[in-house]
Coordinates of C-alpha atoms and ligand atoms in Angstrom, one line a residue:
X1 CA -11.5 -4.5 -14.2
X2 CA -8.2 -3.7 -13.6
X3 CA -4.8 -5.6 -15.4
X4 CA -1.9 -5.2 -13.0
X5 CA 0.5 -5.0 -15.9
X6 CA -1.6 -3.0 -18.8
X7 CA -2.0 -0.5 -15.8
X8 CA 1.5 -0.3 -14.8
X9 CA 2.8 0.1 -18.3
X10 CA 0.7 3.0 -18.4
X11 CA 1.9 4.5 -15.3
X12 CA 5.5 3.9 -16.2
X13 CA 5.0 5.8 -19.6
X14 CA 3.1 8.7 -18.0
X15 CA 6.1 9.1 -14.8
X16 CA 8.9 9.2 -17.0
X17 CA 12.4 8.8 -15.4
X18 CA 10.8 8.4 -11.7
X19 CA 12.0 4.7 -10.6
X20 CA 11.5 5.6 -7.3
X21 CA 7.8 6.3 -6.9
X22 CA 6.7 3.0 -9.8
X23 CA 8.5 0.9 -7.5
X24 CA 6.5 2.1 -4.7
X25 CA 3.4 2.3 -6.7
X26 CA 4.0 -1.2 -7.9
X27 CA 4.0 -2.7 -5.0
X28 CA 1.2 -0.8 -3.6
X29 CA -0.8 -1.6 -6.9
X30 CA 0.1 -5.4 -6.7
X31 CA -1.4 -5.7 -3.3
X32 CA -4.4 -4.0 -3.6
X33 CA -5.6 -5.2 -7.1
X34 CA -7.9 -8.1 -6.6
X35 CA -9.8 -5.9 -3.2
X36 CA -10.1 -3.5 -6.4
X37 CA -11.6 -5.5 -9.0
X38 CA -13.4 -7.4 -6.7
X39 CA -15.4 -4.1 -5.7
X40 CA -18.0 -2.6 -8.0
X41 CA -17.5 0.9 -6.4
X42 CA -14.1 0.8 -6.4
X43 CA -14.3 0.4 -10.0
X44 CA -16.8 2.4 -10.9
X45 CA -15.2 5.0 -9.4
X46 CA -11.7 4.3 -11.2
X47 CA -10.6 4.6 -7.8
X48 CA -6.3 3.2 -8.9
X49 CA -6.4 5.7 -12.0
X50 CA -7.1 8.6 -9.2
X51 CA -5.3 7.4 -6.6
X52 CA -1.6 7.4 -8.0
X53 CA -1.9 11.0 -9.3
X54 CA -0.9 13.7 -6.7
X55 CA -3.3 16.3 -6.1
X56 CA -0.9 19.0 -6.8
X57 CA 2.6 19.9 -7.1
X58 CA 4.6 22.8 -6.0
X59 CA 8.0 23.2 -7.4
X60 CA 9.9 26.3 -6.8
X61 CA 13.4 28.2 -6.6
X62 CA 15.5 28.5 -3.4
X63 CA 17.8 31.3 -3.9
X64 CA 20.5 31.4 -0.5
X65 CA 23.7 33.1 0.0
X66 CA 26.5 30.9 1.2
X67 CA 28.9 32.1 3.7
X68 CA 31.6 33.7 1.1
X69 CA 29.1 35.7 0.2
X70 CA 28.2 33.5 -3.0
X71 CA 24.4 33.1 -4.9
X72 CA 23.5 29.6 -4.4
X73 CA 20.1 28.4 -6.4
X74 CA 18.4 25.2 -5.4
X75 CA 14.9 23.4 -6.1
X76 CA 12.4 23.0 -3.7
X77 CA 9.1 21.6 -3.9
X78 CA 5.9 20.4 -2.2
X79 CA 4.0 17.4 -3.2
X80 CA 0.2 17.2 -2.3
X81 CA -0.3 13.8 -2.6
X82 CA -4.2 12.8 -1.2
X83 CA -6.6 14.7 1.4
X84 CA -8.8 12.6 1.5
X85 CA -8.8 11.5 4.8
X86 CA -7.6 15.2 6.4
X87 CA -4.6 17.9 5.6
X88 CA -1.6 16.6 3.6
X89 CA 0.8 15.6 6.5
X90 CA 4.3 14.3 5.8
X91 CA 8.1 15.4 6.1
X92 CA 10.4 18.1 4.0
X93 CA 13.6 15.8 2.9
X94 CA 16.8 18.0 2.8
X95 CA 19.2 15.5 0.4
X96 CA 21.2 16.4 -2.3
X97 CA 19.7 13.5 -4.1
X98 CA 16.3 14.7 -3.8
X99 CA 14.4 14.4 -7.0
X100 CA 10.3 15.1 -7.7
X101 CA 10.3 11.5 -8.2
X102 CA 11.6 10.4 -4.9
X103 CA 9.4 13.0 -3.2
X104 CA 6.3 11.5 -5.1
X105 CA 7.2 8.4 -3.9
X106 CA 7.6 9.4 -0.3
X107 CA 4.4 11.2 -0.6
X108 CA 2.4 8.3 -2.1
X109 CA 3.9 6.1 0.5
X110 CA 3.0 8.9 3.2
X111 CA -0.8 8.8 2.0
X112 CA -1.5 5.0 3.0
X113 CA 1.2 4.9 6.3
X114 CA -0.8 8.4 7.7
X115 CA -4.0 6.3 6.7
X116 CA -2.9 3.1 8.9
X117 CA -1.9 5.5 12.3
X118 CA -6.2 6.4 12.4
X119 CA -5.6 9.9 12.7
X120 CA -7.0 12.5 10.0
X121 CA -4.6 13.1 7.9
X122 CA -3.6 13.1 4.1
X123 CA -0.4 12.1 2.6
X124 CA 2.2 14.4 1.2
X125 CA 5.7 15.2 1.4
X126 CA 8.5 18.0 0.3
X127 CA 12.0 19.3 0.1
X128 CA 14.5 19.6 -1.8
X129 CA 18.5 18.7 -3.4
X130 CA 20.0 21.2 -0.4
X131 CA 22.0 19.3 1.4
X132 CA 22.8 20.0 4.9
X133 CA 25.9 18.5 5.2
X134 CA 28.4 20.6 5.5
X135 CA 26.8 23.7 5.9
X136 CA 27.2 26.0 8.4
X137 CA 24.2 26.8 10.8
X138 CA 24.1 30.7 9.2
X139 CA 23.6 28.9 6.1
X140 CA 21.3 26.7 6.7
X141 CA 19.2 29.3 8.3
X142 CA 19.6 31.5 5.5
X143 CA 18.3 28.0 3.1
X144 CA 15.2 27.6 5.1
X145 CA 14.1 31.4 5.4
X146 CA 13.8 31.1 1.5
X147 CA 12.6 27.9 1.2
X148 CA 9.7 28.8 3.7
X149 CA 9.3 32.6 1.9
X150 CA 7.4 30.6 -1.1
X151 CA 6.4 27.6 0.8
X152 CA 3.8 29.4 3.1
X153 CA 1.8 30.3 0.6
X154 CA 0.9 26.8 0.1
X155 CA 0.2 25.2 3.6
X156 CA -1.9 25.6 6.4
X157 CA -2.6 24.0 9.6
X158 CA -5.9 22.9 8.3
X159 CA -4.6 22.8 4.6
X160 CA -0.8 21.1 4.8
X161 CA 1.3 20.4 7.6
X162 CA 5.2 19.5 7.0
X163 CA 8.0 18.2 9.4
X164 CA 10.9 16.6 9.4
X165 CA 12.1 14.0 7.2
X166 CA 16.1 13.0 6.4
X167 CA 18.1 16.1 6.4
X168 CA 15.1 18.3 8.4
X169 CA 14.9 18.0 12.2
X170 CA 14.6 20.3 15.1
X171 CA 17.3 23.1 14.2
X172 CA 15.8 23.1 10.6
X173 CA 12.1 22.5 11.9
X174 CA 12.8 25.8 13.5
X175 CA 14.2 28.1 11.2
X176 CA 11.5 27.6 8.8
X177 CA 9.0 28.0 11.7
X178 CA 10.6 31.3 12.7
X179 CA 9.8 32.3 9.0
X180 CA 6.5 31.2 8.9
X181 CA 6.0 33.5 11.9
X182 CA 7.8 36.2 10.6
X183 CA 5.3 36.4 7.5
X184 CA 2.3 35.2 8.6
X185 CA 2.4 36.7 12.5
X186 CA 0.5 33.5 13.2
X187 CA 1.5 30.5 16.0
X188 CA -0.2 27.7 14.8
X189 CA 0.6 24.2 14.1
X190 CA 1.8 24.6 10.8
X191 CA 4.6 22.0 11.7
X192 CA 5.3 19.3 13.6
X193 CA 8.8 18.3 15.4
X194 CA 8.5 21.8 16.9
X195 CA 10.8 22.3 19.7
X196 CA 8.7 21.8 23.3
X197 CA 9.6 25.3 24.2
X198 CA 7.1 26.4 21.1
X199 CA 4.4 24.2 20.3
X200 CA 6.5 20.9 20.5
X201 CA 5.3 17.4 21.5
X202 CA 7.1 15.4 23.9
X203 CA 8.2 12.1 22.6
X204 CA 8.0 13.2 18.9
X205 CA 11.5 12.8 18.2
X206 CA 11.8 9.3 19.7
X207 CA 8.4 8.5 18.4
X208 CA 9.6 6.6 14.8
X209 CA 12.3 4.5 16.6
X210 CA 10.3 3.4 19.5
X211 CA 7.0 2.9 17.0
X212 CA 9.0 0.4 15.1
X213 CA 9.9 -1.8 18.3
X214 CA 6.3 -1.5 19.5
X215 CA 5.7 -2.6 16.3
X216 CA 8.1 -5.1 16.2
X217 CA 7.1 -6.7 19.8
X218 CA 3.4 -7.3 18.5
X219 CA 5.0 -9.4 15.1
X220 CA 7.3 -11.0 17.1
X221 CA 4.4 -12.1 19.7
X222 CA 2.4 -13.5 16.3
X223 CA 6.0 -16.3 16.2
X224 CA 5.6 -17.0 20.0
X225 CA 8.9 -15.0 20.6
X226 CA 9.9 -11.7 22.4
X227 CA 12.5 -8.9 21.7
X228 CA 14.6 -9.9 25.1
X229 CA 17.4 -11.1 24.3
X230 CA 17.4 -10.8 20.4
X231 CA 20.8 -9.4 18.9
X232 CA 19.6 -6.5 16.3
X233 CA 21.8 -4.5 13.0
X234 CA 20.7 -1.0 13.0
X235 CA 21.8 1.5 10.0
X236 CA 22.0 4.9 10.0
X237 CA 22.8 7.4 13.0
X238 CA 19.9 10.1 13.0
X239 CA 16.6 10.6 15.0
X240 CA 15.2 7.3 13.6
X241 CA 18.4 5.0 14.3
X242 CA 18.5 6.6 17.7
X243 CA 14.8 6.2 18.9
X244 CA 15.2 2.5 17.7
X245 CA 18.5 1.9 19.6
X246 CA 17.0 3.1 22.7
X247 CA 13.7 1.9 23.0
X248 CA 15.3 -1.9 21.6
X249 CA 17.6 -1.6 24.9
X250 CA 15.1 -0.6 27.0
X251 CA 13.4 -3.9 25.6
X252 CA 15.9 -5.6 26.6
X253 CA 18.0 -6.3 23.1
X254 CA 21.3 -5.6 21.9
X255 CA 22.2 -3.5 19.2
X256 CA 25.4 -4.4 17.3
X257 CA 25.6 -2.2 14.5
X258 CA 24.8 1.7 13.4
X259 CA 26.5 3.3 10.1
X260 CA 26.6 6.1 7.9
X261 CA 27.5 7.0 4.2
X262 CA 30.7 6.2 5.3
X263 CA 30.5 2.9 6.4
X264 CA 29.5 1.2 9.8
X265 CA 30.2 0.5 13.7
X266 CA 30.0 -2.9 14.8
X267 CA 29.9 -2.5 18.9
X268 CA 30.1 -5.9 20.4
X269 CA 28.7 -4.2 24.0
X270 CA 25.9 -2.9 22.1
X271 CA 24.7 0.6 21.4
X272 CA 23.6 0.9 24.9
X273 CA 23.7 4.1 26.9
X274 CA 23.3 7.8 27.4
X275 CA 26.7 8.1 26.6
X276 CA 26.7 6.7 23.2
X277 CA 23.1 7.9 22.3
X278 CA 23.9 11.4 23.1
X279 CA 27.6 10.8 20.7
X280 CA 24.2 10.0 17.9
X281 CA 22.7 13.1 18.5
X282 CA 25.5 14.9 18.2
X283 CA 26.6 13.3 14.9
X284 CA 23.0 14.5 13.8
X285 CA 23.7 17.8 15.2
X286 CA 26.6 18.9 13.2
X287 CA 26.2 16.4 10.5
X288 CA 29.3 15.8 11.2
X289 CA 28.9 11.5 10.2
X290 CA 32.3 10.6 11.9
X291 CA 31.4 7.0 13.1
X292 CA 35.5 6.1 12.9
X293 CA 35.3 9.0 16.2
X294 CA 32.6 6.8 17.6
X295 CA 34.3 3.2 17.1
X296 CA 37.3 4.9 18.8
X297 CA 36.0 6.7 21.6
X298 CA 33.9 3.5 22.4
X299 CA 35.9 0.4 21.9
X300 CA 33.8 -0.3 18.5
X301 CA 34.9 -1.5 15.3
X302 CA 34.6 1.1 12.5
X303 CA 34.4 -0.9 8.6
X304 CA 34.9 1.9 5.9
X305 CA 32.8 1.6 2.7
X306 CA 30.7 -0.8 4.1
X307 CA 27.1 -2.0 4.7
X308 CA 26.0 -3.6 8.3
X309 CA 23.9 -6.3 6.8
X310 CA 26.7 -8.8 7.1
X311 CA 26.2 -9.1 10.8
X312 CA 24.9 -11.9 12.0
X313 CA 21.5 -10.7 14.1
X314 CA 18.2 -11.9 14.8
X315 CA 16.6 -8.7 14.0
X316 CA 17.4 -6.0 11.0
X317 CA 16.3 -2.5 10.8
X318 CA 17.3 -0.3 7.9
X319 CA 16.3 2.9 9.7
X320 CA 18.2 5.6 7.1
X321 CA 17.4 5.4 3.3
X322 CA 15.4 4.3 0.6
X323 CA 16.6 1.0 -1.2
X324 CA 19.7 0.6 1.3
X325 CA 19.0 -2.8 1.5
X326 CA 19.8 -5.0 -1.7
X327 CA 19.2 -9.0 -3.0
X328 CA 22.8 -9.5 -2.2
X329 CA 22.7 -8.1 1.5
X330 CA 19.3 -10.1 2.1
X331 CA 20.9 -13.5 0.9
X332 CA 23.8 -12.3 3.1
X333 CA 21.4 -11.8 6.7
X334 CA 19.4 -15.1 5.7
X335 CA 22.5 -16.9 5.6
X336 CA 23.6 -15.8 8.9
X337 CA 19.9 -16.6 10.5
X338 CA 18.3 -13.1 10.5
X339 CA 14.8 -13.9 11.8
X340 CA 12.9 -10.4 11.8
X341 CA 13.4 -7.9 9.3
X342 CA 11.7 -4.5 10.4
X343 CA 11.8 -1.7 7.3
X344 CA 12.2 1.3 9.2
X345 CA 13.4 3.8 6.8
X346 CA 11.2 4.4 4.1
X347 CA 11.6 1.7 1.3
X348 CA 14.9 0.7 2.7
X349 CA 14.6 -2.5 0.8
X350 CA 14.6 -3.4 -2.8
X351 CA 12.0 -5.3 -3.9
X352 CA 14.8 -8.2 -5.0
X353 CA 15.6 -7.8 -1.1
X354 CA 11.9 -8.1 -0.2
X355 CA 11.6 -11.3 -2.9
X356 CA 14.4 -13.0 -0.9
X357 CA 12.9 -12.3 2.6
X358 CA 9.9 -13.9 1.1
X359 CA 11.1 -17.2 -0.2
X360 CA 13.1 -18.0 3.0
X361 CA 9.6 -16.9 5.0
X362 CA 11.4 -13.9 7.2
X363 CA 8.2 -12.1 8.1
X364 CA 9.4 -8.5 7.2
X365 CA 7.1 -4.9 8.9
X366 CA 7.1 -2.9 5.8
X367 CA 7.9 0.6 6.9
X368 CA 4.6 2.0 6.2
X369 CA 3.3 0.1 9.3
X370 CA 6.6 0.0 10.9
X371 CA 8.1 3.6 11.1
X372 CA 4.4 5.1 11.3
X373 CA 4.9 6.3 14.9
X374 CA 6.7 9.7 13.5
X375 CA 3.8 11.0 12.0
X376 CA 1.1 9.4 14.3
X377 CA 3.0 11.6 17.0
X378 CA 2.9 14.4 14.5
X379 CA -1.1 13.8 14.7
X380 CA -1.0 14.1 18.1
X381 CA 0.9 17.3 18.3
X382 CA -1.3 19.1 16.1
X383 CA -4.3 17.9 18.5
X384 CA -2.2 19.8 21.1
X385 CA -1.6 22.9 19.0
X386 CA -5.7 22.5 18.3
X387 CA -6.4 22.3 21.6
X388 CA -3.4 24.6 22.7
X389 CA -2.2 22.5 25.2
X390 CA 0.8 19.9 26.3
X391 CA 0.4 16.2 26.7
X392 CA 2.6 14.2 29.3
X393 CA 5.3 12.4 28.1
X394 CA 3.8 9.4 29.5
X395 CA 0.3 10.2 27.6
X396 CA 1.9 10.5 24.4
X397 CA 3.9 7.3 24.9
X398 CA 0.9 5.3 25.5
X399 CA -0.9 6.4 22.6
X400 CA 1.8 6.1 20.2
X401 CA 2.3 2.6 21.7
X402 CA -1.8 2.0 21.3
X403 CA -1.8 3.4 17.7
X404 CA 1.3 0.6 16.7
X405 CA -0.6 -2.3 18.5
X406 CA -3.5 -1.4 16.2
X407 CA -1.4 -0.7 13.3
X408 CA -0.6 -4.4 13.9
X409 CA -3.5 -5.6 14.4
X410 CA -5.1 -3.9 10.9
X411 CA -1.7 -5.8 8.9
X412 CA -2.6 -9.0 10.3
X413 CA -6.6 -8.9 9.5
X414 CA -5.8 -7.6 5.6
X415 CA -2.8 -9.6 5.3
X416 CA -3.5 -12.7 6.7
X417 CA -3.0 -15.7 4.1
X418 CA -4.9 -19.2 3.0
X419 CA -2.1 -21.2 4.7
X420 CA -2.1 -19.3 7.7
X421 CA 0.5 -17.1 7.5
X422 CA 0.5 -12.9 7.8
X423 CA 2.0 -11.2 4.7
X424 CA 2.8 -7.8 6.6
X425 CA 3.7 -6.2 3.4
X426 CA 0.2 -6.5 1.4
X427 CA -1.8 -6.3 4.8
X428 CA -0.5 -2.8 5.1
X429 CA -0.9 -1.5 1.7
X430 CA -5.3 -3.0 1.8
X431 CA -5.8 -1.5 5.3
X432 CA -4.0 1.6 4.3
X433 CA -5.6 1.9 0.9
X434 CA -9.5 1.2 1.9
X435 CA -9.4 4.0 3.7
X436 CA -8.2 6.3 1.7
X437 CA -10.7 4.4 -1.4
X438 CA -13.8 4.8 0.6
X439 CA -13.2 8.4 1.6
X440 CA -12.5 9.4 -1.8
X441 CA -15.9 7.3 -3.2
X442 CA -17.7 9.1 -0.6
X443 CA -16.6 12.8 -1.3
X444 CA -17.1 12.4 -5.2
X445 CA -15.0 13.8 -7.5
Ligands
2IT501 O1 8.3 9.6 6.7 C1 7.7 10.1 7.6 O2 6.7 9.5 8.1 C2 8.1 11.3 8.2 N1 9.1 11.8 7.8 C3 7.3 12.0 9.3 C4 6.3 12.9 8.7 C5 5.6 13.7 9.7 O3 4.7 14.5 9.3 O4 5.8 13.6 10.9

């Protein structure tokens, strides 16, 4: 039998310094415990002293040159979380925050979300402290041709397939395919978020942000309610935020808010057309961040230094970073009548946060169910390379959109409690962790 806190004691002790992925494990842990210890195969199989260790880790050197000619060294690495269920699958994070901790955290997380979308594929995840920002496109095309130069010799499009992650989309996606190439003389689908010129999948790059409002629509269908109408706080202004803006118009909602590091736009009229969508892109384009532009060039209202969570909306959706949203911004949107909190960035709230959600009963999508439709599009677009061929947009959509209803479905049926109510959170974590279990029981050790 396993004791939740004896176990992760143990855990902290042998992850030293890596807050990131306990408090991911934790909560993975604390959900799963009693399915554990209530199944003799699980436990004869020590199936939580296996399943929190990576399979392997790759950590290497990134040596660039900068445009003044300088030597710049960074650290790269690869975490090869669980194959259980098919080829690691999961994101490369360019961030100059990037630690091994926080990529074994992403990568553990990755395992159970890549689990939920039913496609086969295992959990892992990679980058490195590079940071984009800044950086000229020479540059970064001179980062990723090194980064990739070691990194091929460790993925495979049967073996591990990367993508994009913060920091890592289509430019970068395609730099580090081009070296792949270069070496290996091979088109495969080594990645996904290709471009659709080369191997790409339509709707892959709005599949995260409109996976979270299909999401969304099927929890707010479980309260008798819709997403008409609903006023909704977005953070962040890359290829999540933007997906989610769009498809949450299309639905019929208004979004009020997107921000940045530097602080955030409150736009009364609502981040609502091709005009101000395509100013997103372009922020993400040339990293350039400059919300104050957007505010101005839109009518908004641009508030330095801060946080959107002290908007009054009906629906939140952290869609850029881990932990971004704290105990104090949660008291903040409960007092103001948030009804719906959606995680769409990976972790993006603290557990405090999560605690607070919890005793004021806001059902919240943890973003393991919630921002799934990335990767489950990234399935699909290595069943395309497979198969070399090119799915309609439409096609893809419907899929994507038939993978979140079931997402849904499988949070509800393991997370559904004695009084009625659905905990999201731990219904997500069983579903995605039984999988994973049984596979692993089945293929020995
Ligand atoms: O966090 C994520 O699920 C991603 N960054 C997408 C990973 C992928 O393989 O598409």
């Amino acid at each position: 039998m396993y004791n939740y806190k004896k176990f992760m004691a143990e855990l902290e002790q042998k992850n030293p310094a890596q807050p990131e992925f306990i408090q991911a494990a934790s909560e993975i842990v604390a959900s799963v415990i009693d399915t554990v210890n209530a199944n003799p195969m699980y436990l004869k199989n020590k199936i939580l002293d296996r399943i929190v260790v990576p399979n392997r880790i790759v950590e290497f050197k990134v040596e660039w040159e900068d445009d003044n000619h300088e030597i710049q060294v960074n650290r790269g690495w690869r975490v090869q979380f669980n194959n259980a269920i098919g080829p690691y699958k999961g994101g490369l994070r360019f961030h100059s925050n990037v630690t091994l901790g926080t990529l074994k955290f992403l990568g553990f997380e990755q395992t159970f979300k890549n689990s939920l979308t039913t496609l086969p594929m295992g959990g892992g995840k990679g980058g490195s402290d590079f940071s984009p920002k800044g950086k000229s496109d020479d540059e970064i095309m001179r980062f990723c041709r090194s980064f990739m130069t070691e990194l091929f010799k460790h993925i495979g499009p049967s073996t591990d397939v990367p993508a994009g992650d913060v920091g890592v989309g289509g430019r970068e996606i395609g730099f580090l395919y081009g070296q792949y190439k270069r070496i290996r003389d091979e088109n495969t689908g080594v990645l996904t978020g290709k471009g659709l010129e080369w191997g790409g999948s339509l709707i892959r790059p709005e599949a995260t942000g409109f996976g979270a409002l299909y999401y969304a629509q099927e929890l707010l269908k479980d309260f008798g309610d819709r997403i008409e109408g609903k006023r909704v706080s977005i953070s962040g202004y890359g290829n999540v935020a933007w997906g989610a803006a769009m498809k949450a118009t299309q639905m019929g909602a208004k979004v009020v808010t997107i921000s940045g590091s530097k602080g955030y736009v409150l736009d009364e009229d609502g981040v609502n057309s091709e005009e101000k969508w395509n100013y997103m892109l372009m922020m993400r384009a040339t990293n350039s961040g400059d919300l104050a532009g957007y505010a101005k060039k839109f009518g908004a209202k641009f508030f330095p230094g801060e946080r959107p969570w002290g908007v009054p909306v009906d629906i939140a959706m952290p869609c850029a970073y881990q932990n971004e949203l704290s105990e104090a911004d949660a008291k903040a949107l409960v007092k103001n009548g948030v009804k719906y909190v959606i995680e769409t960035s990976n972790m993006g709230c603290t557990p405090e946060a999560v605690a607070v959600f919890k005793e004021a009963k806001i059902p919240v999508a943890p973003s393991k169910a919630a921002n799934a439709g990335g990767v489950a599009v990234s399935g699909l677009e290595m069943s395309q390379n497979s198969e070399h061929l090119a799915w309609s947009a439409e096609e893809v959509d419907n899929k994507l959109h038939d993978i979140m209803v079931n997402i849904h479905n499988a949070c509800v049926r393991e997370g559904k409690q004695k009084d009625g109510s659905v905990d999201y959170i731990k219904g997500a974590n069983i579903a995605g962790f039984k999988k994973v279990a049984d596979a692993m029981c089945a293929q020995g050790y």
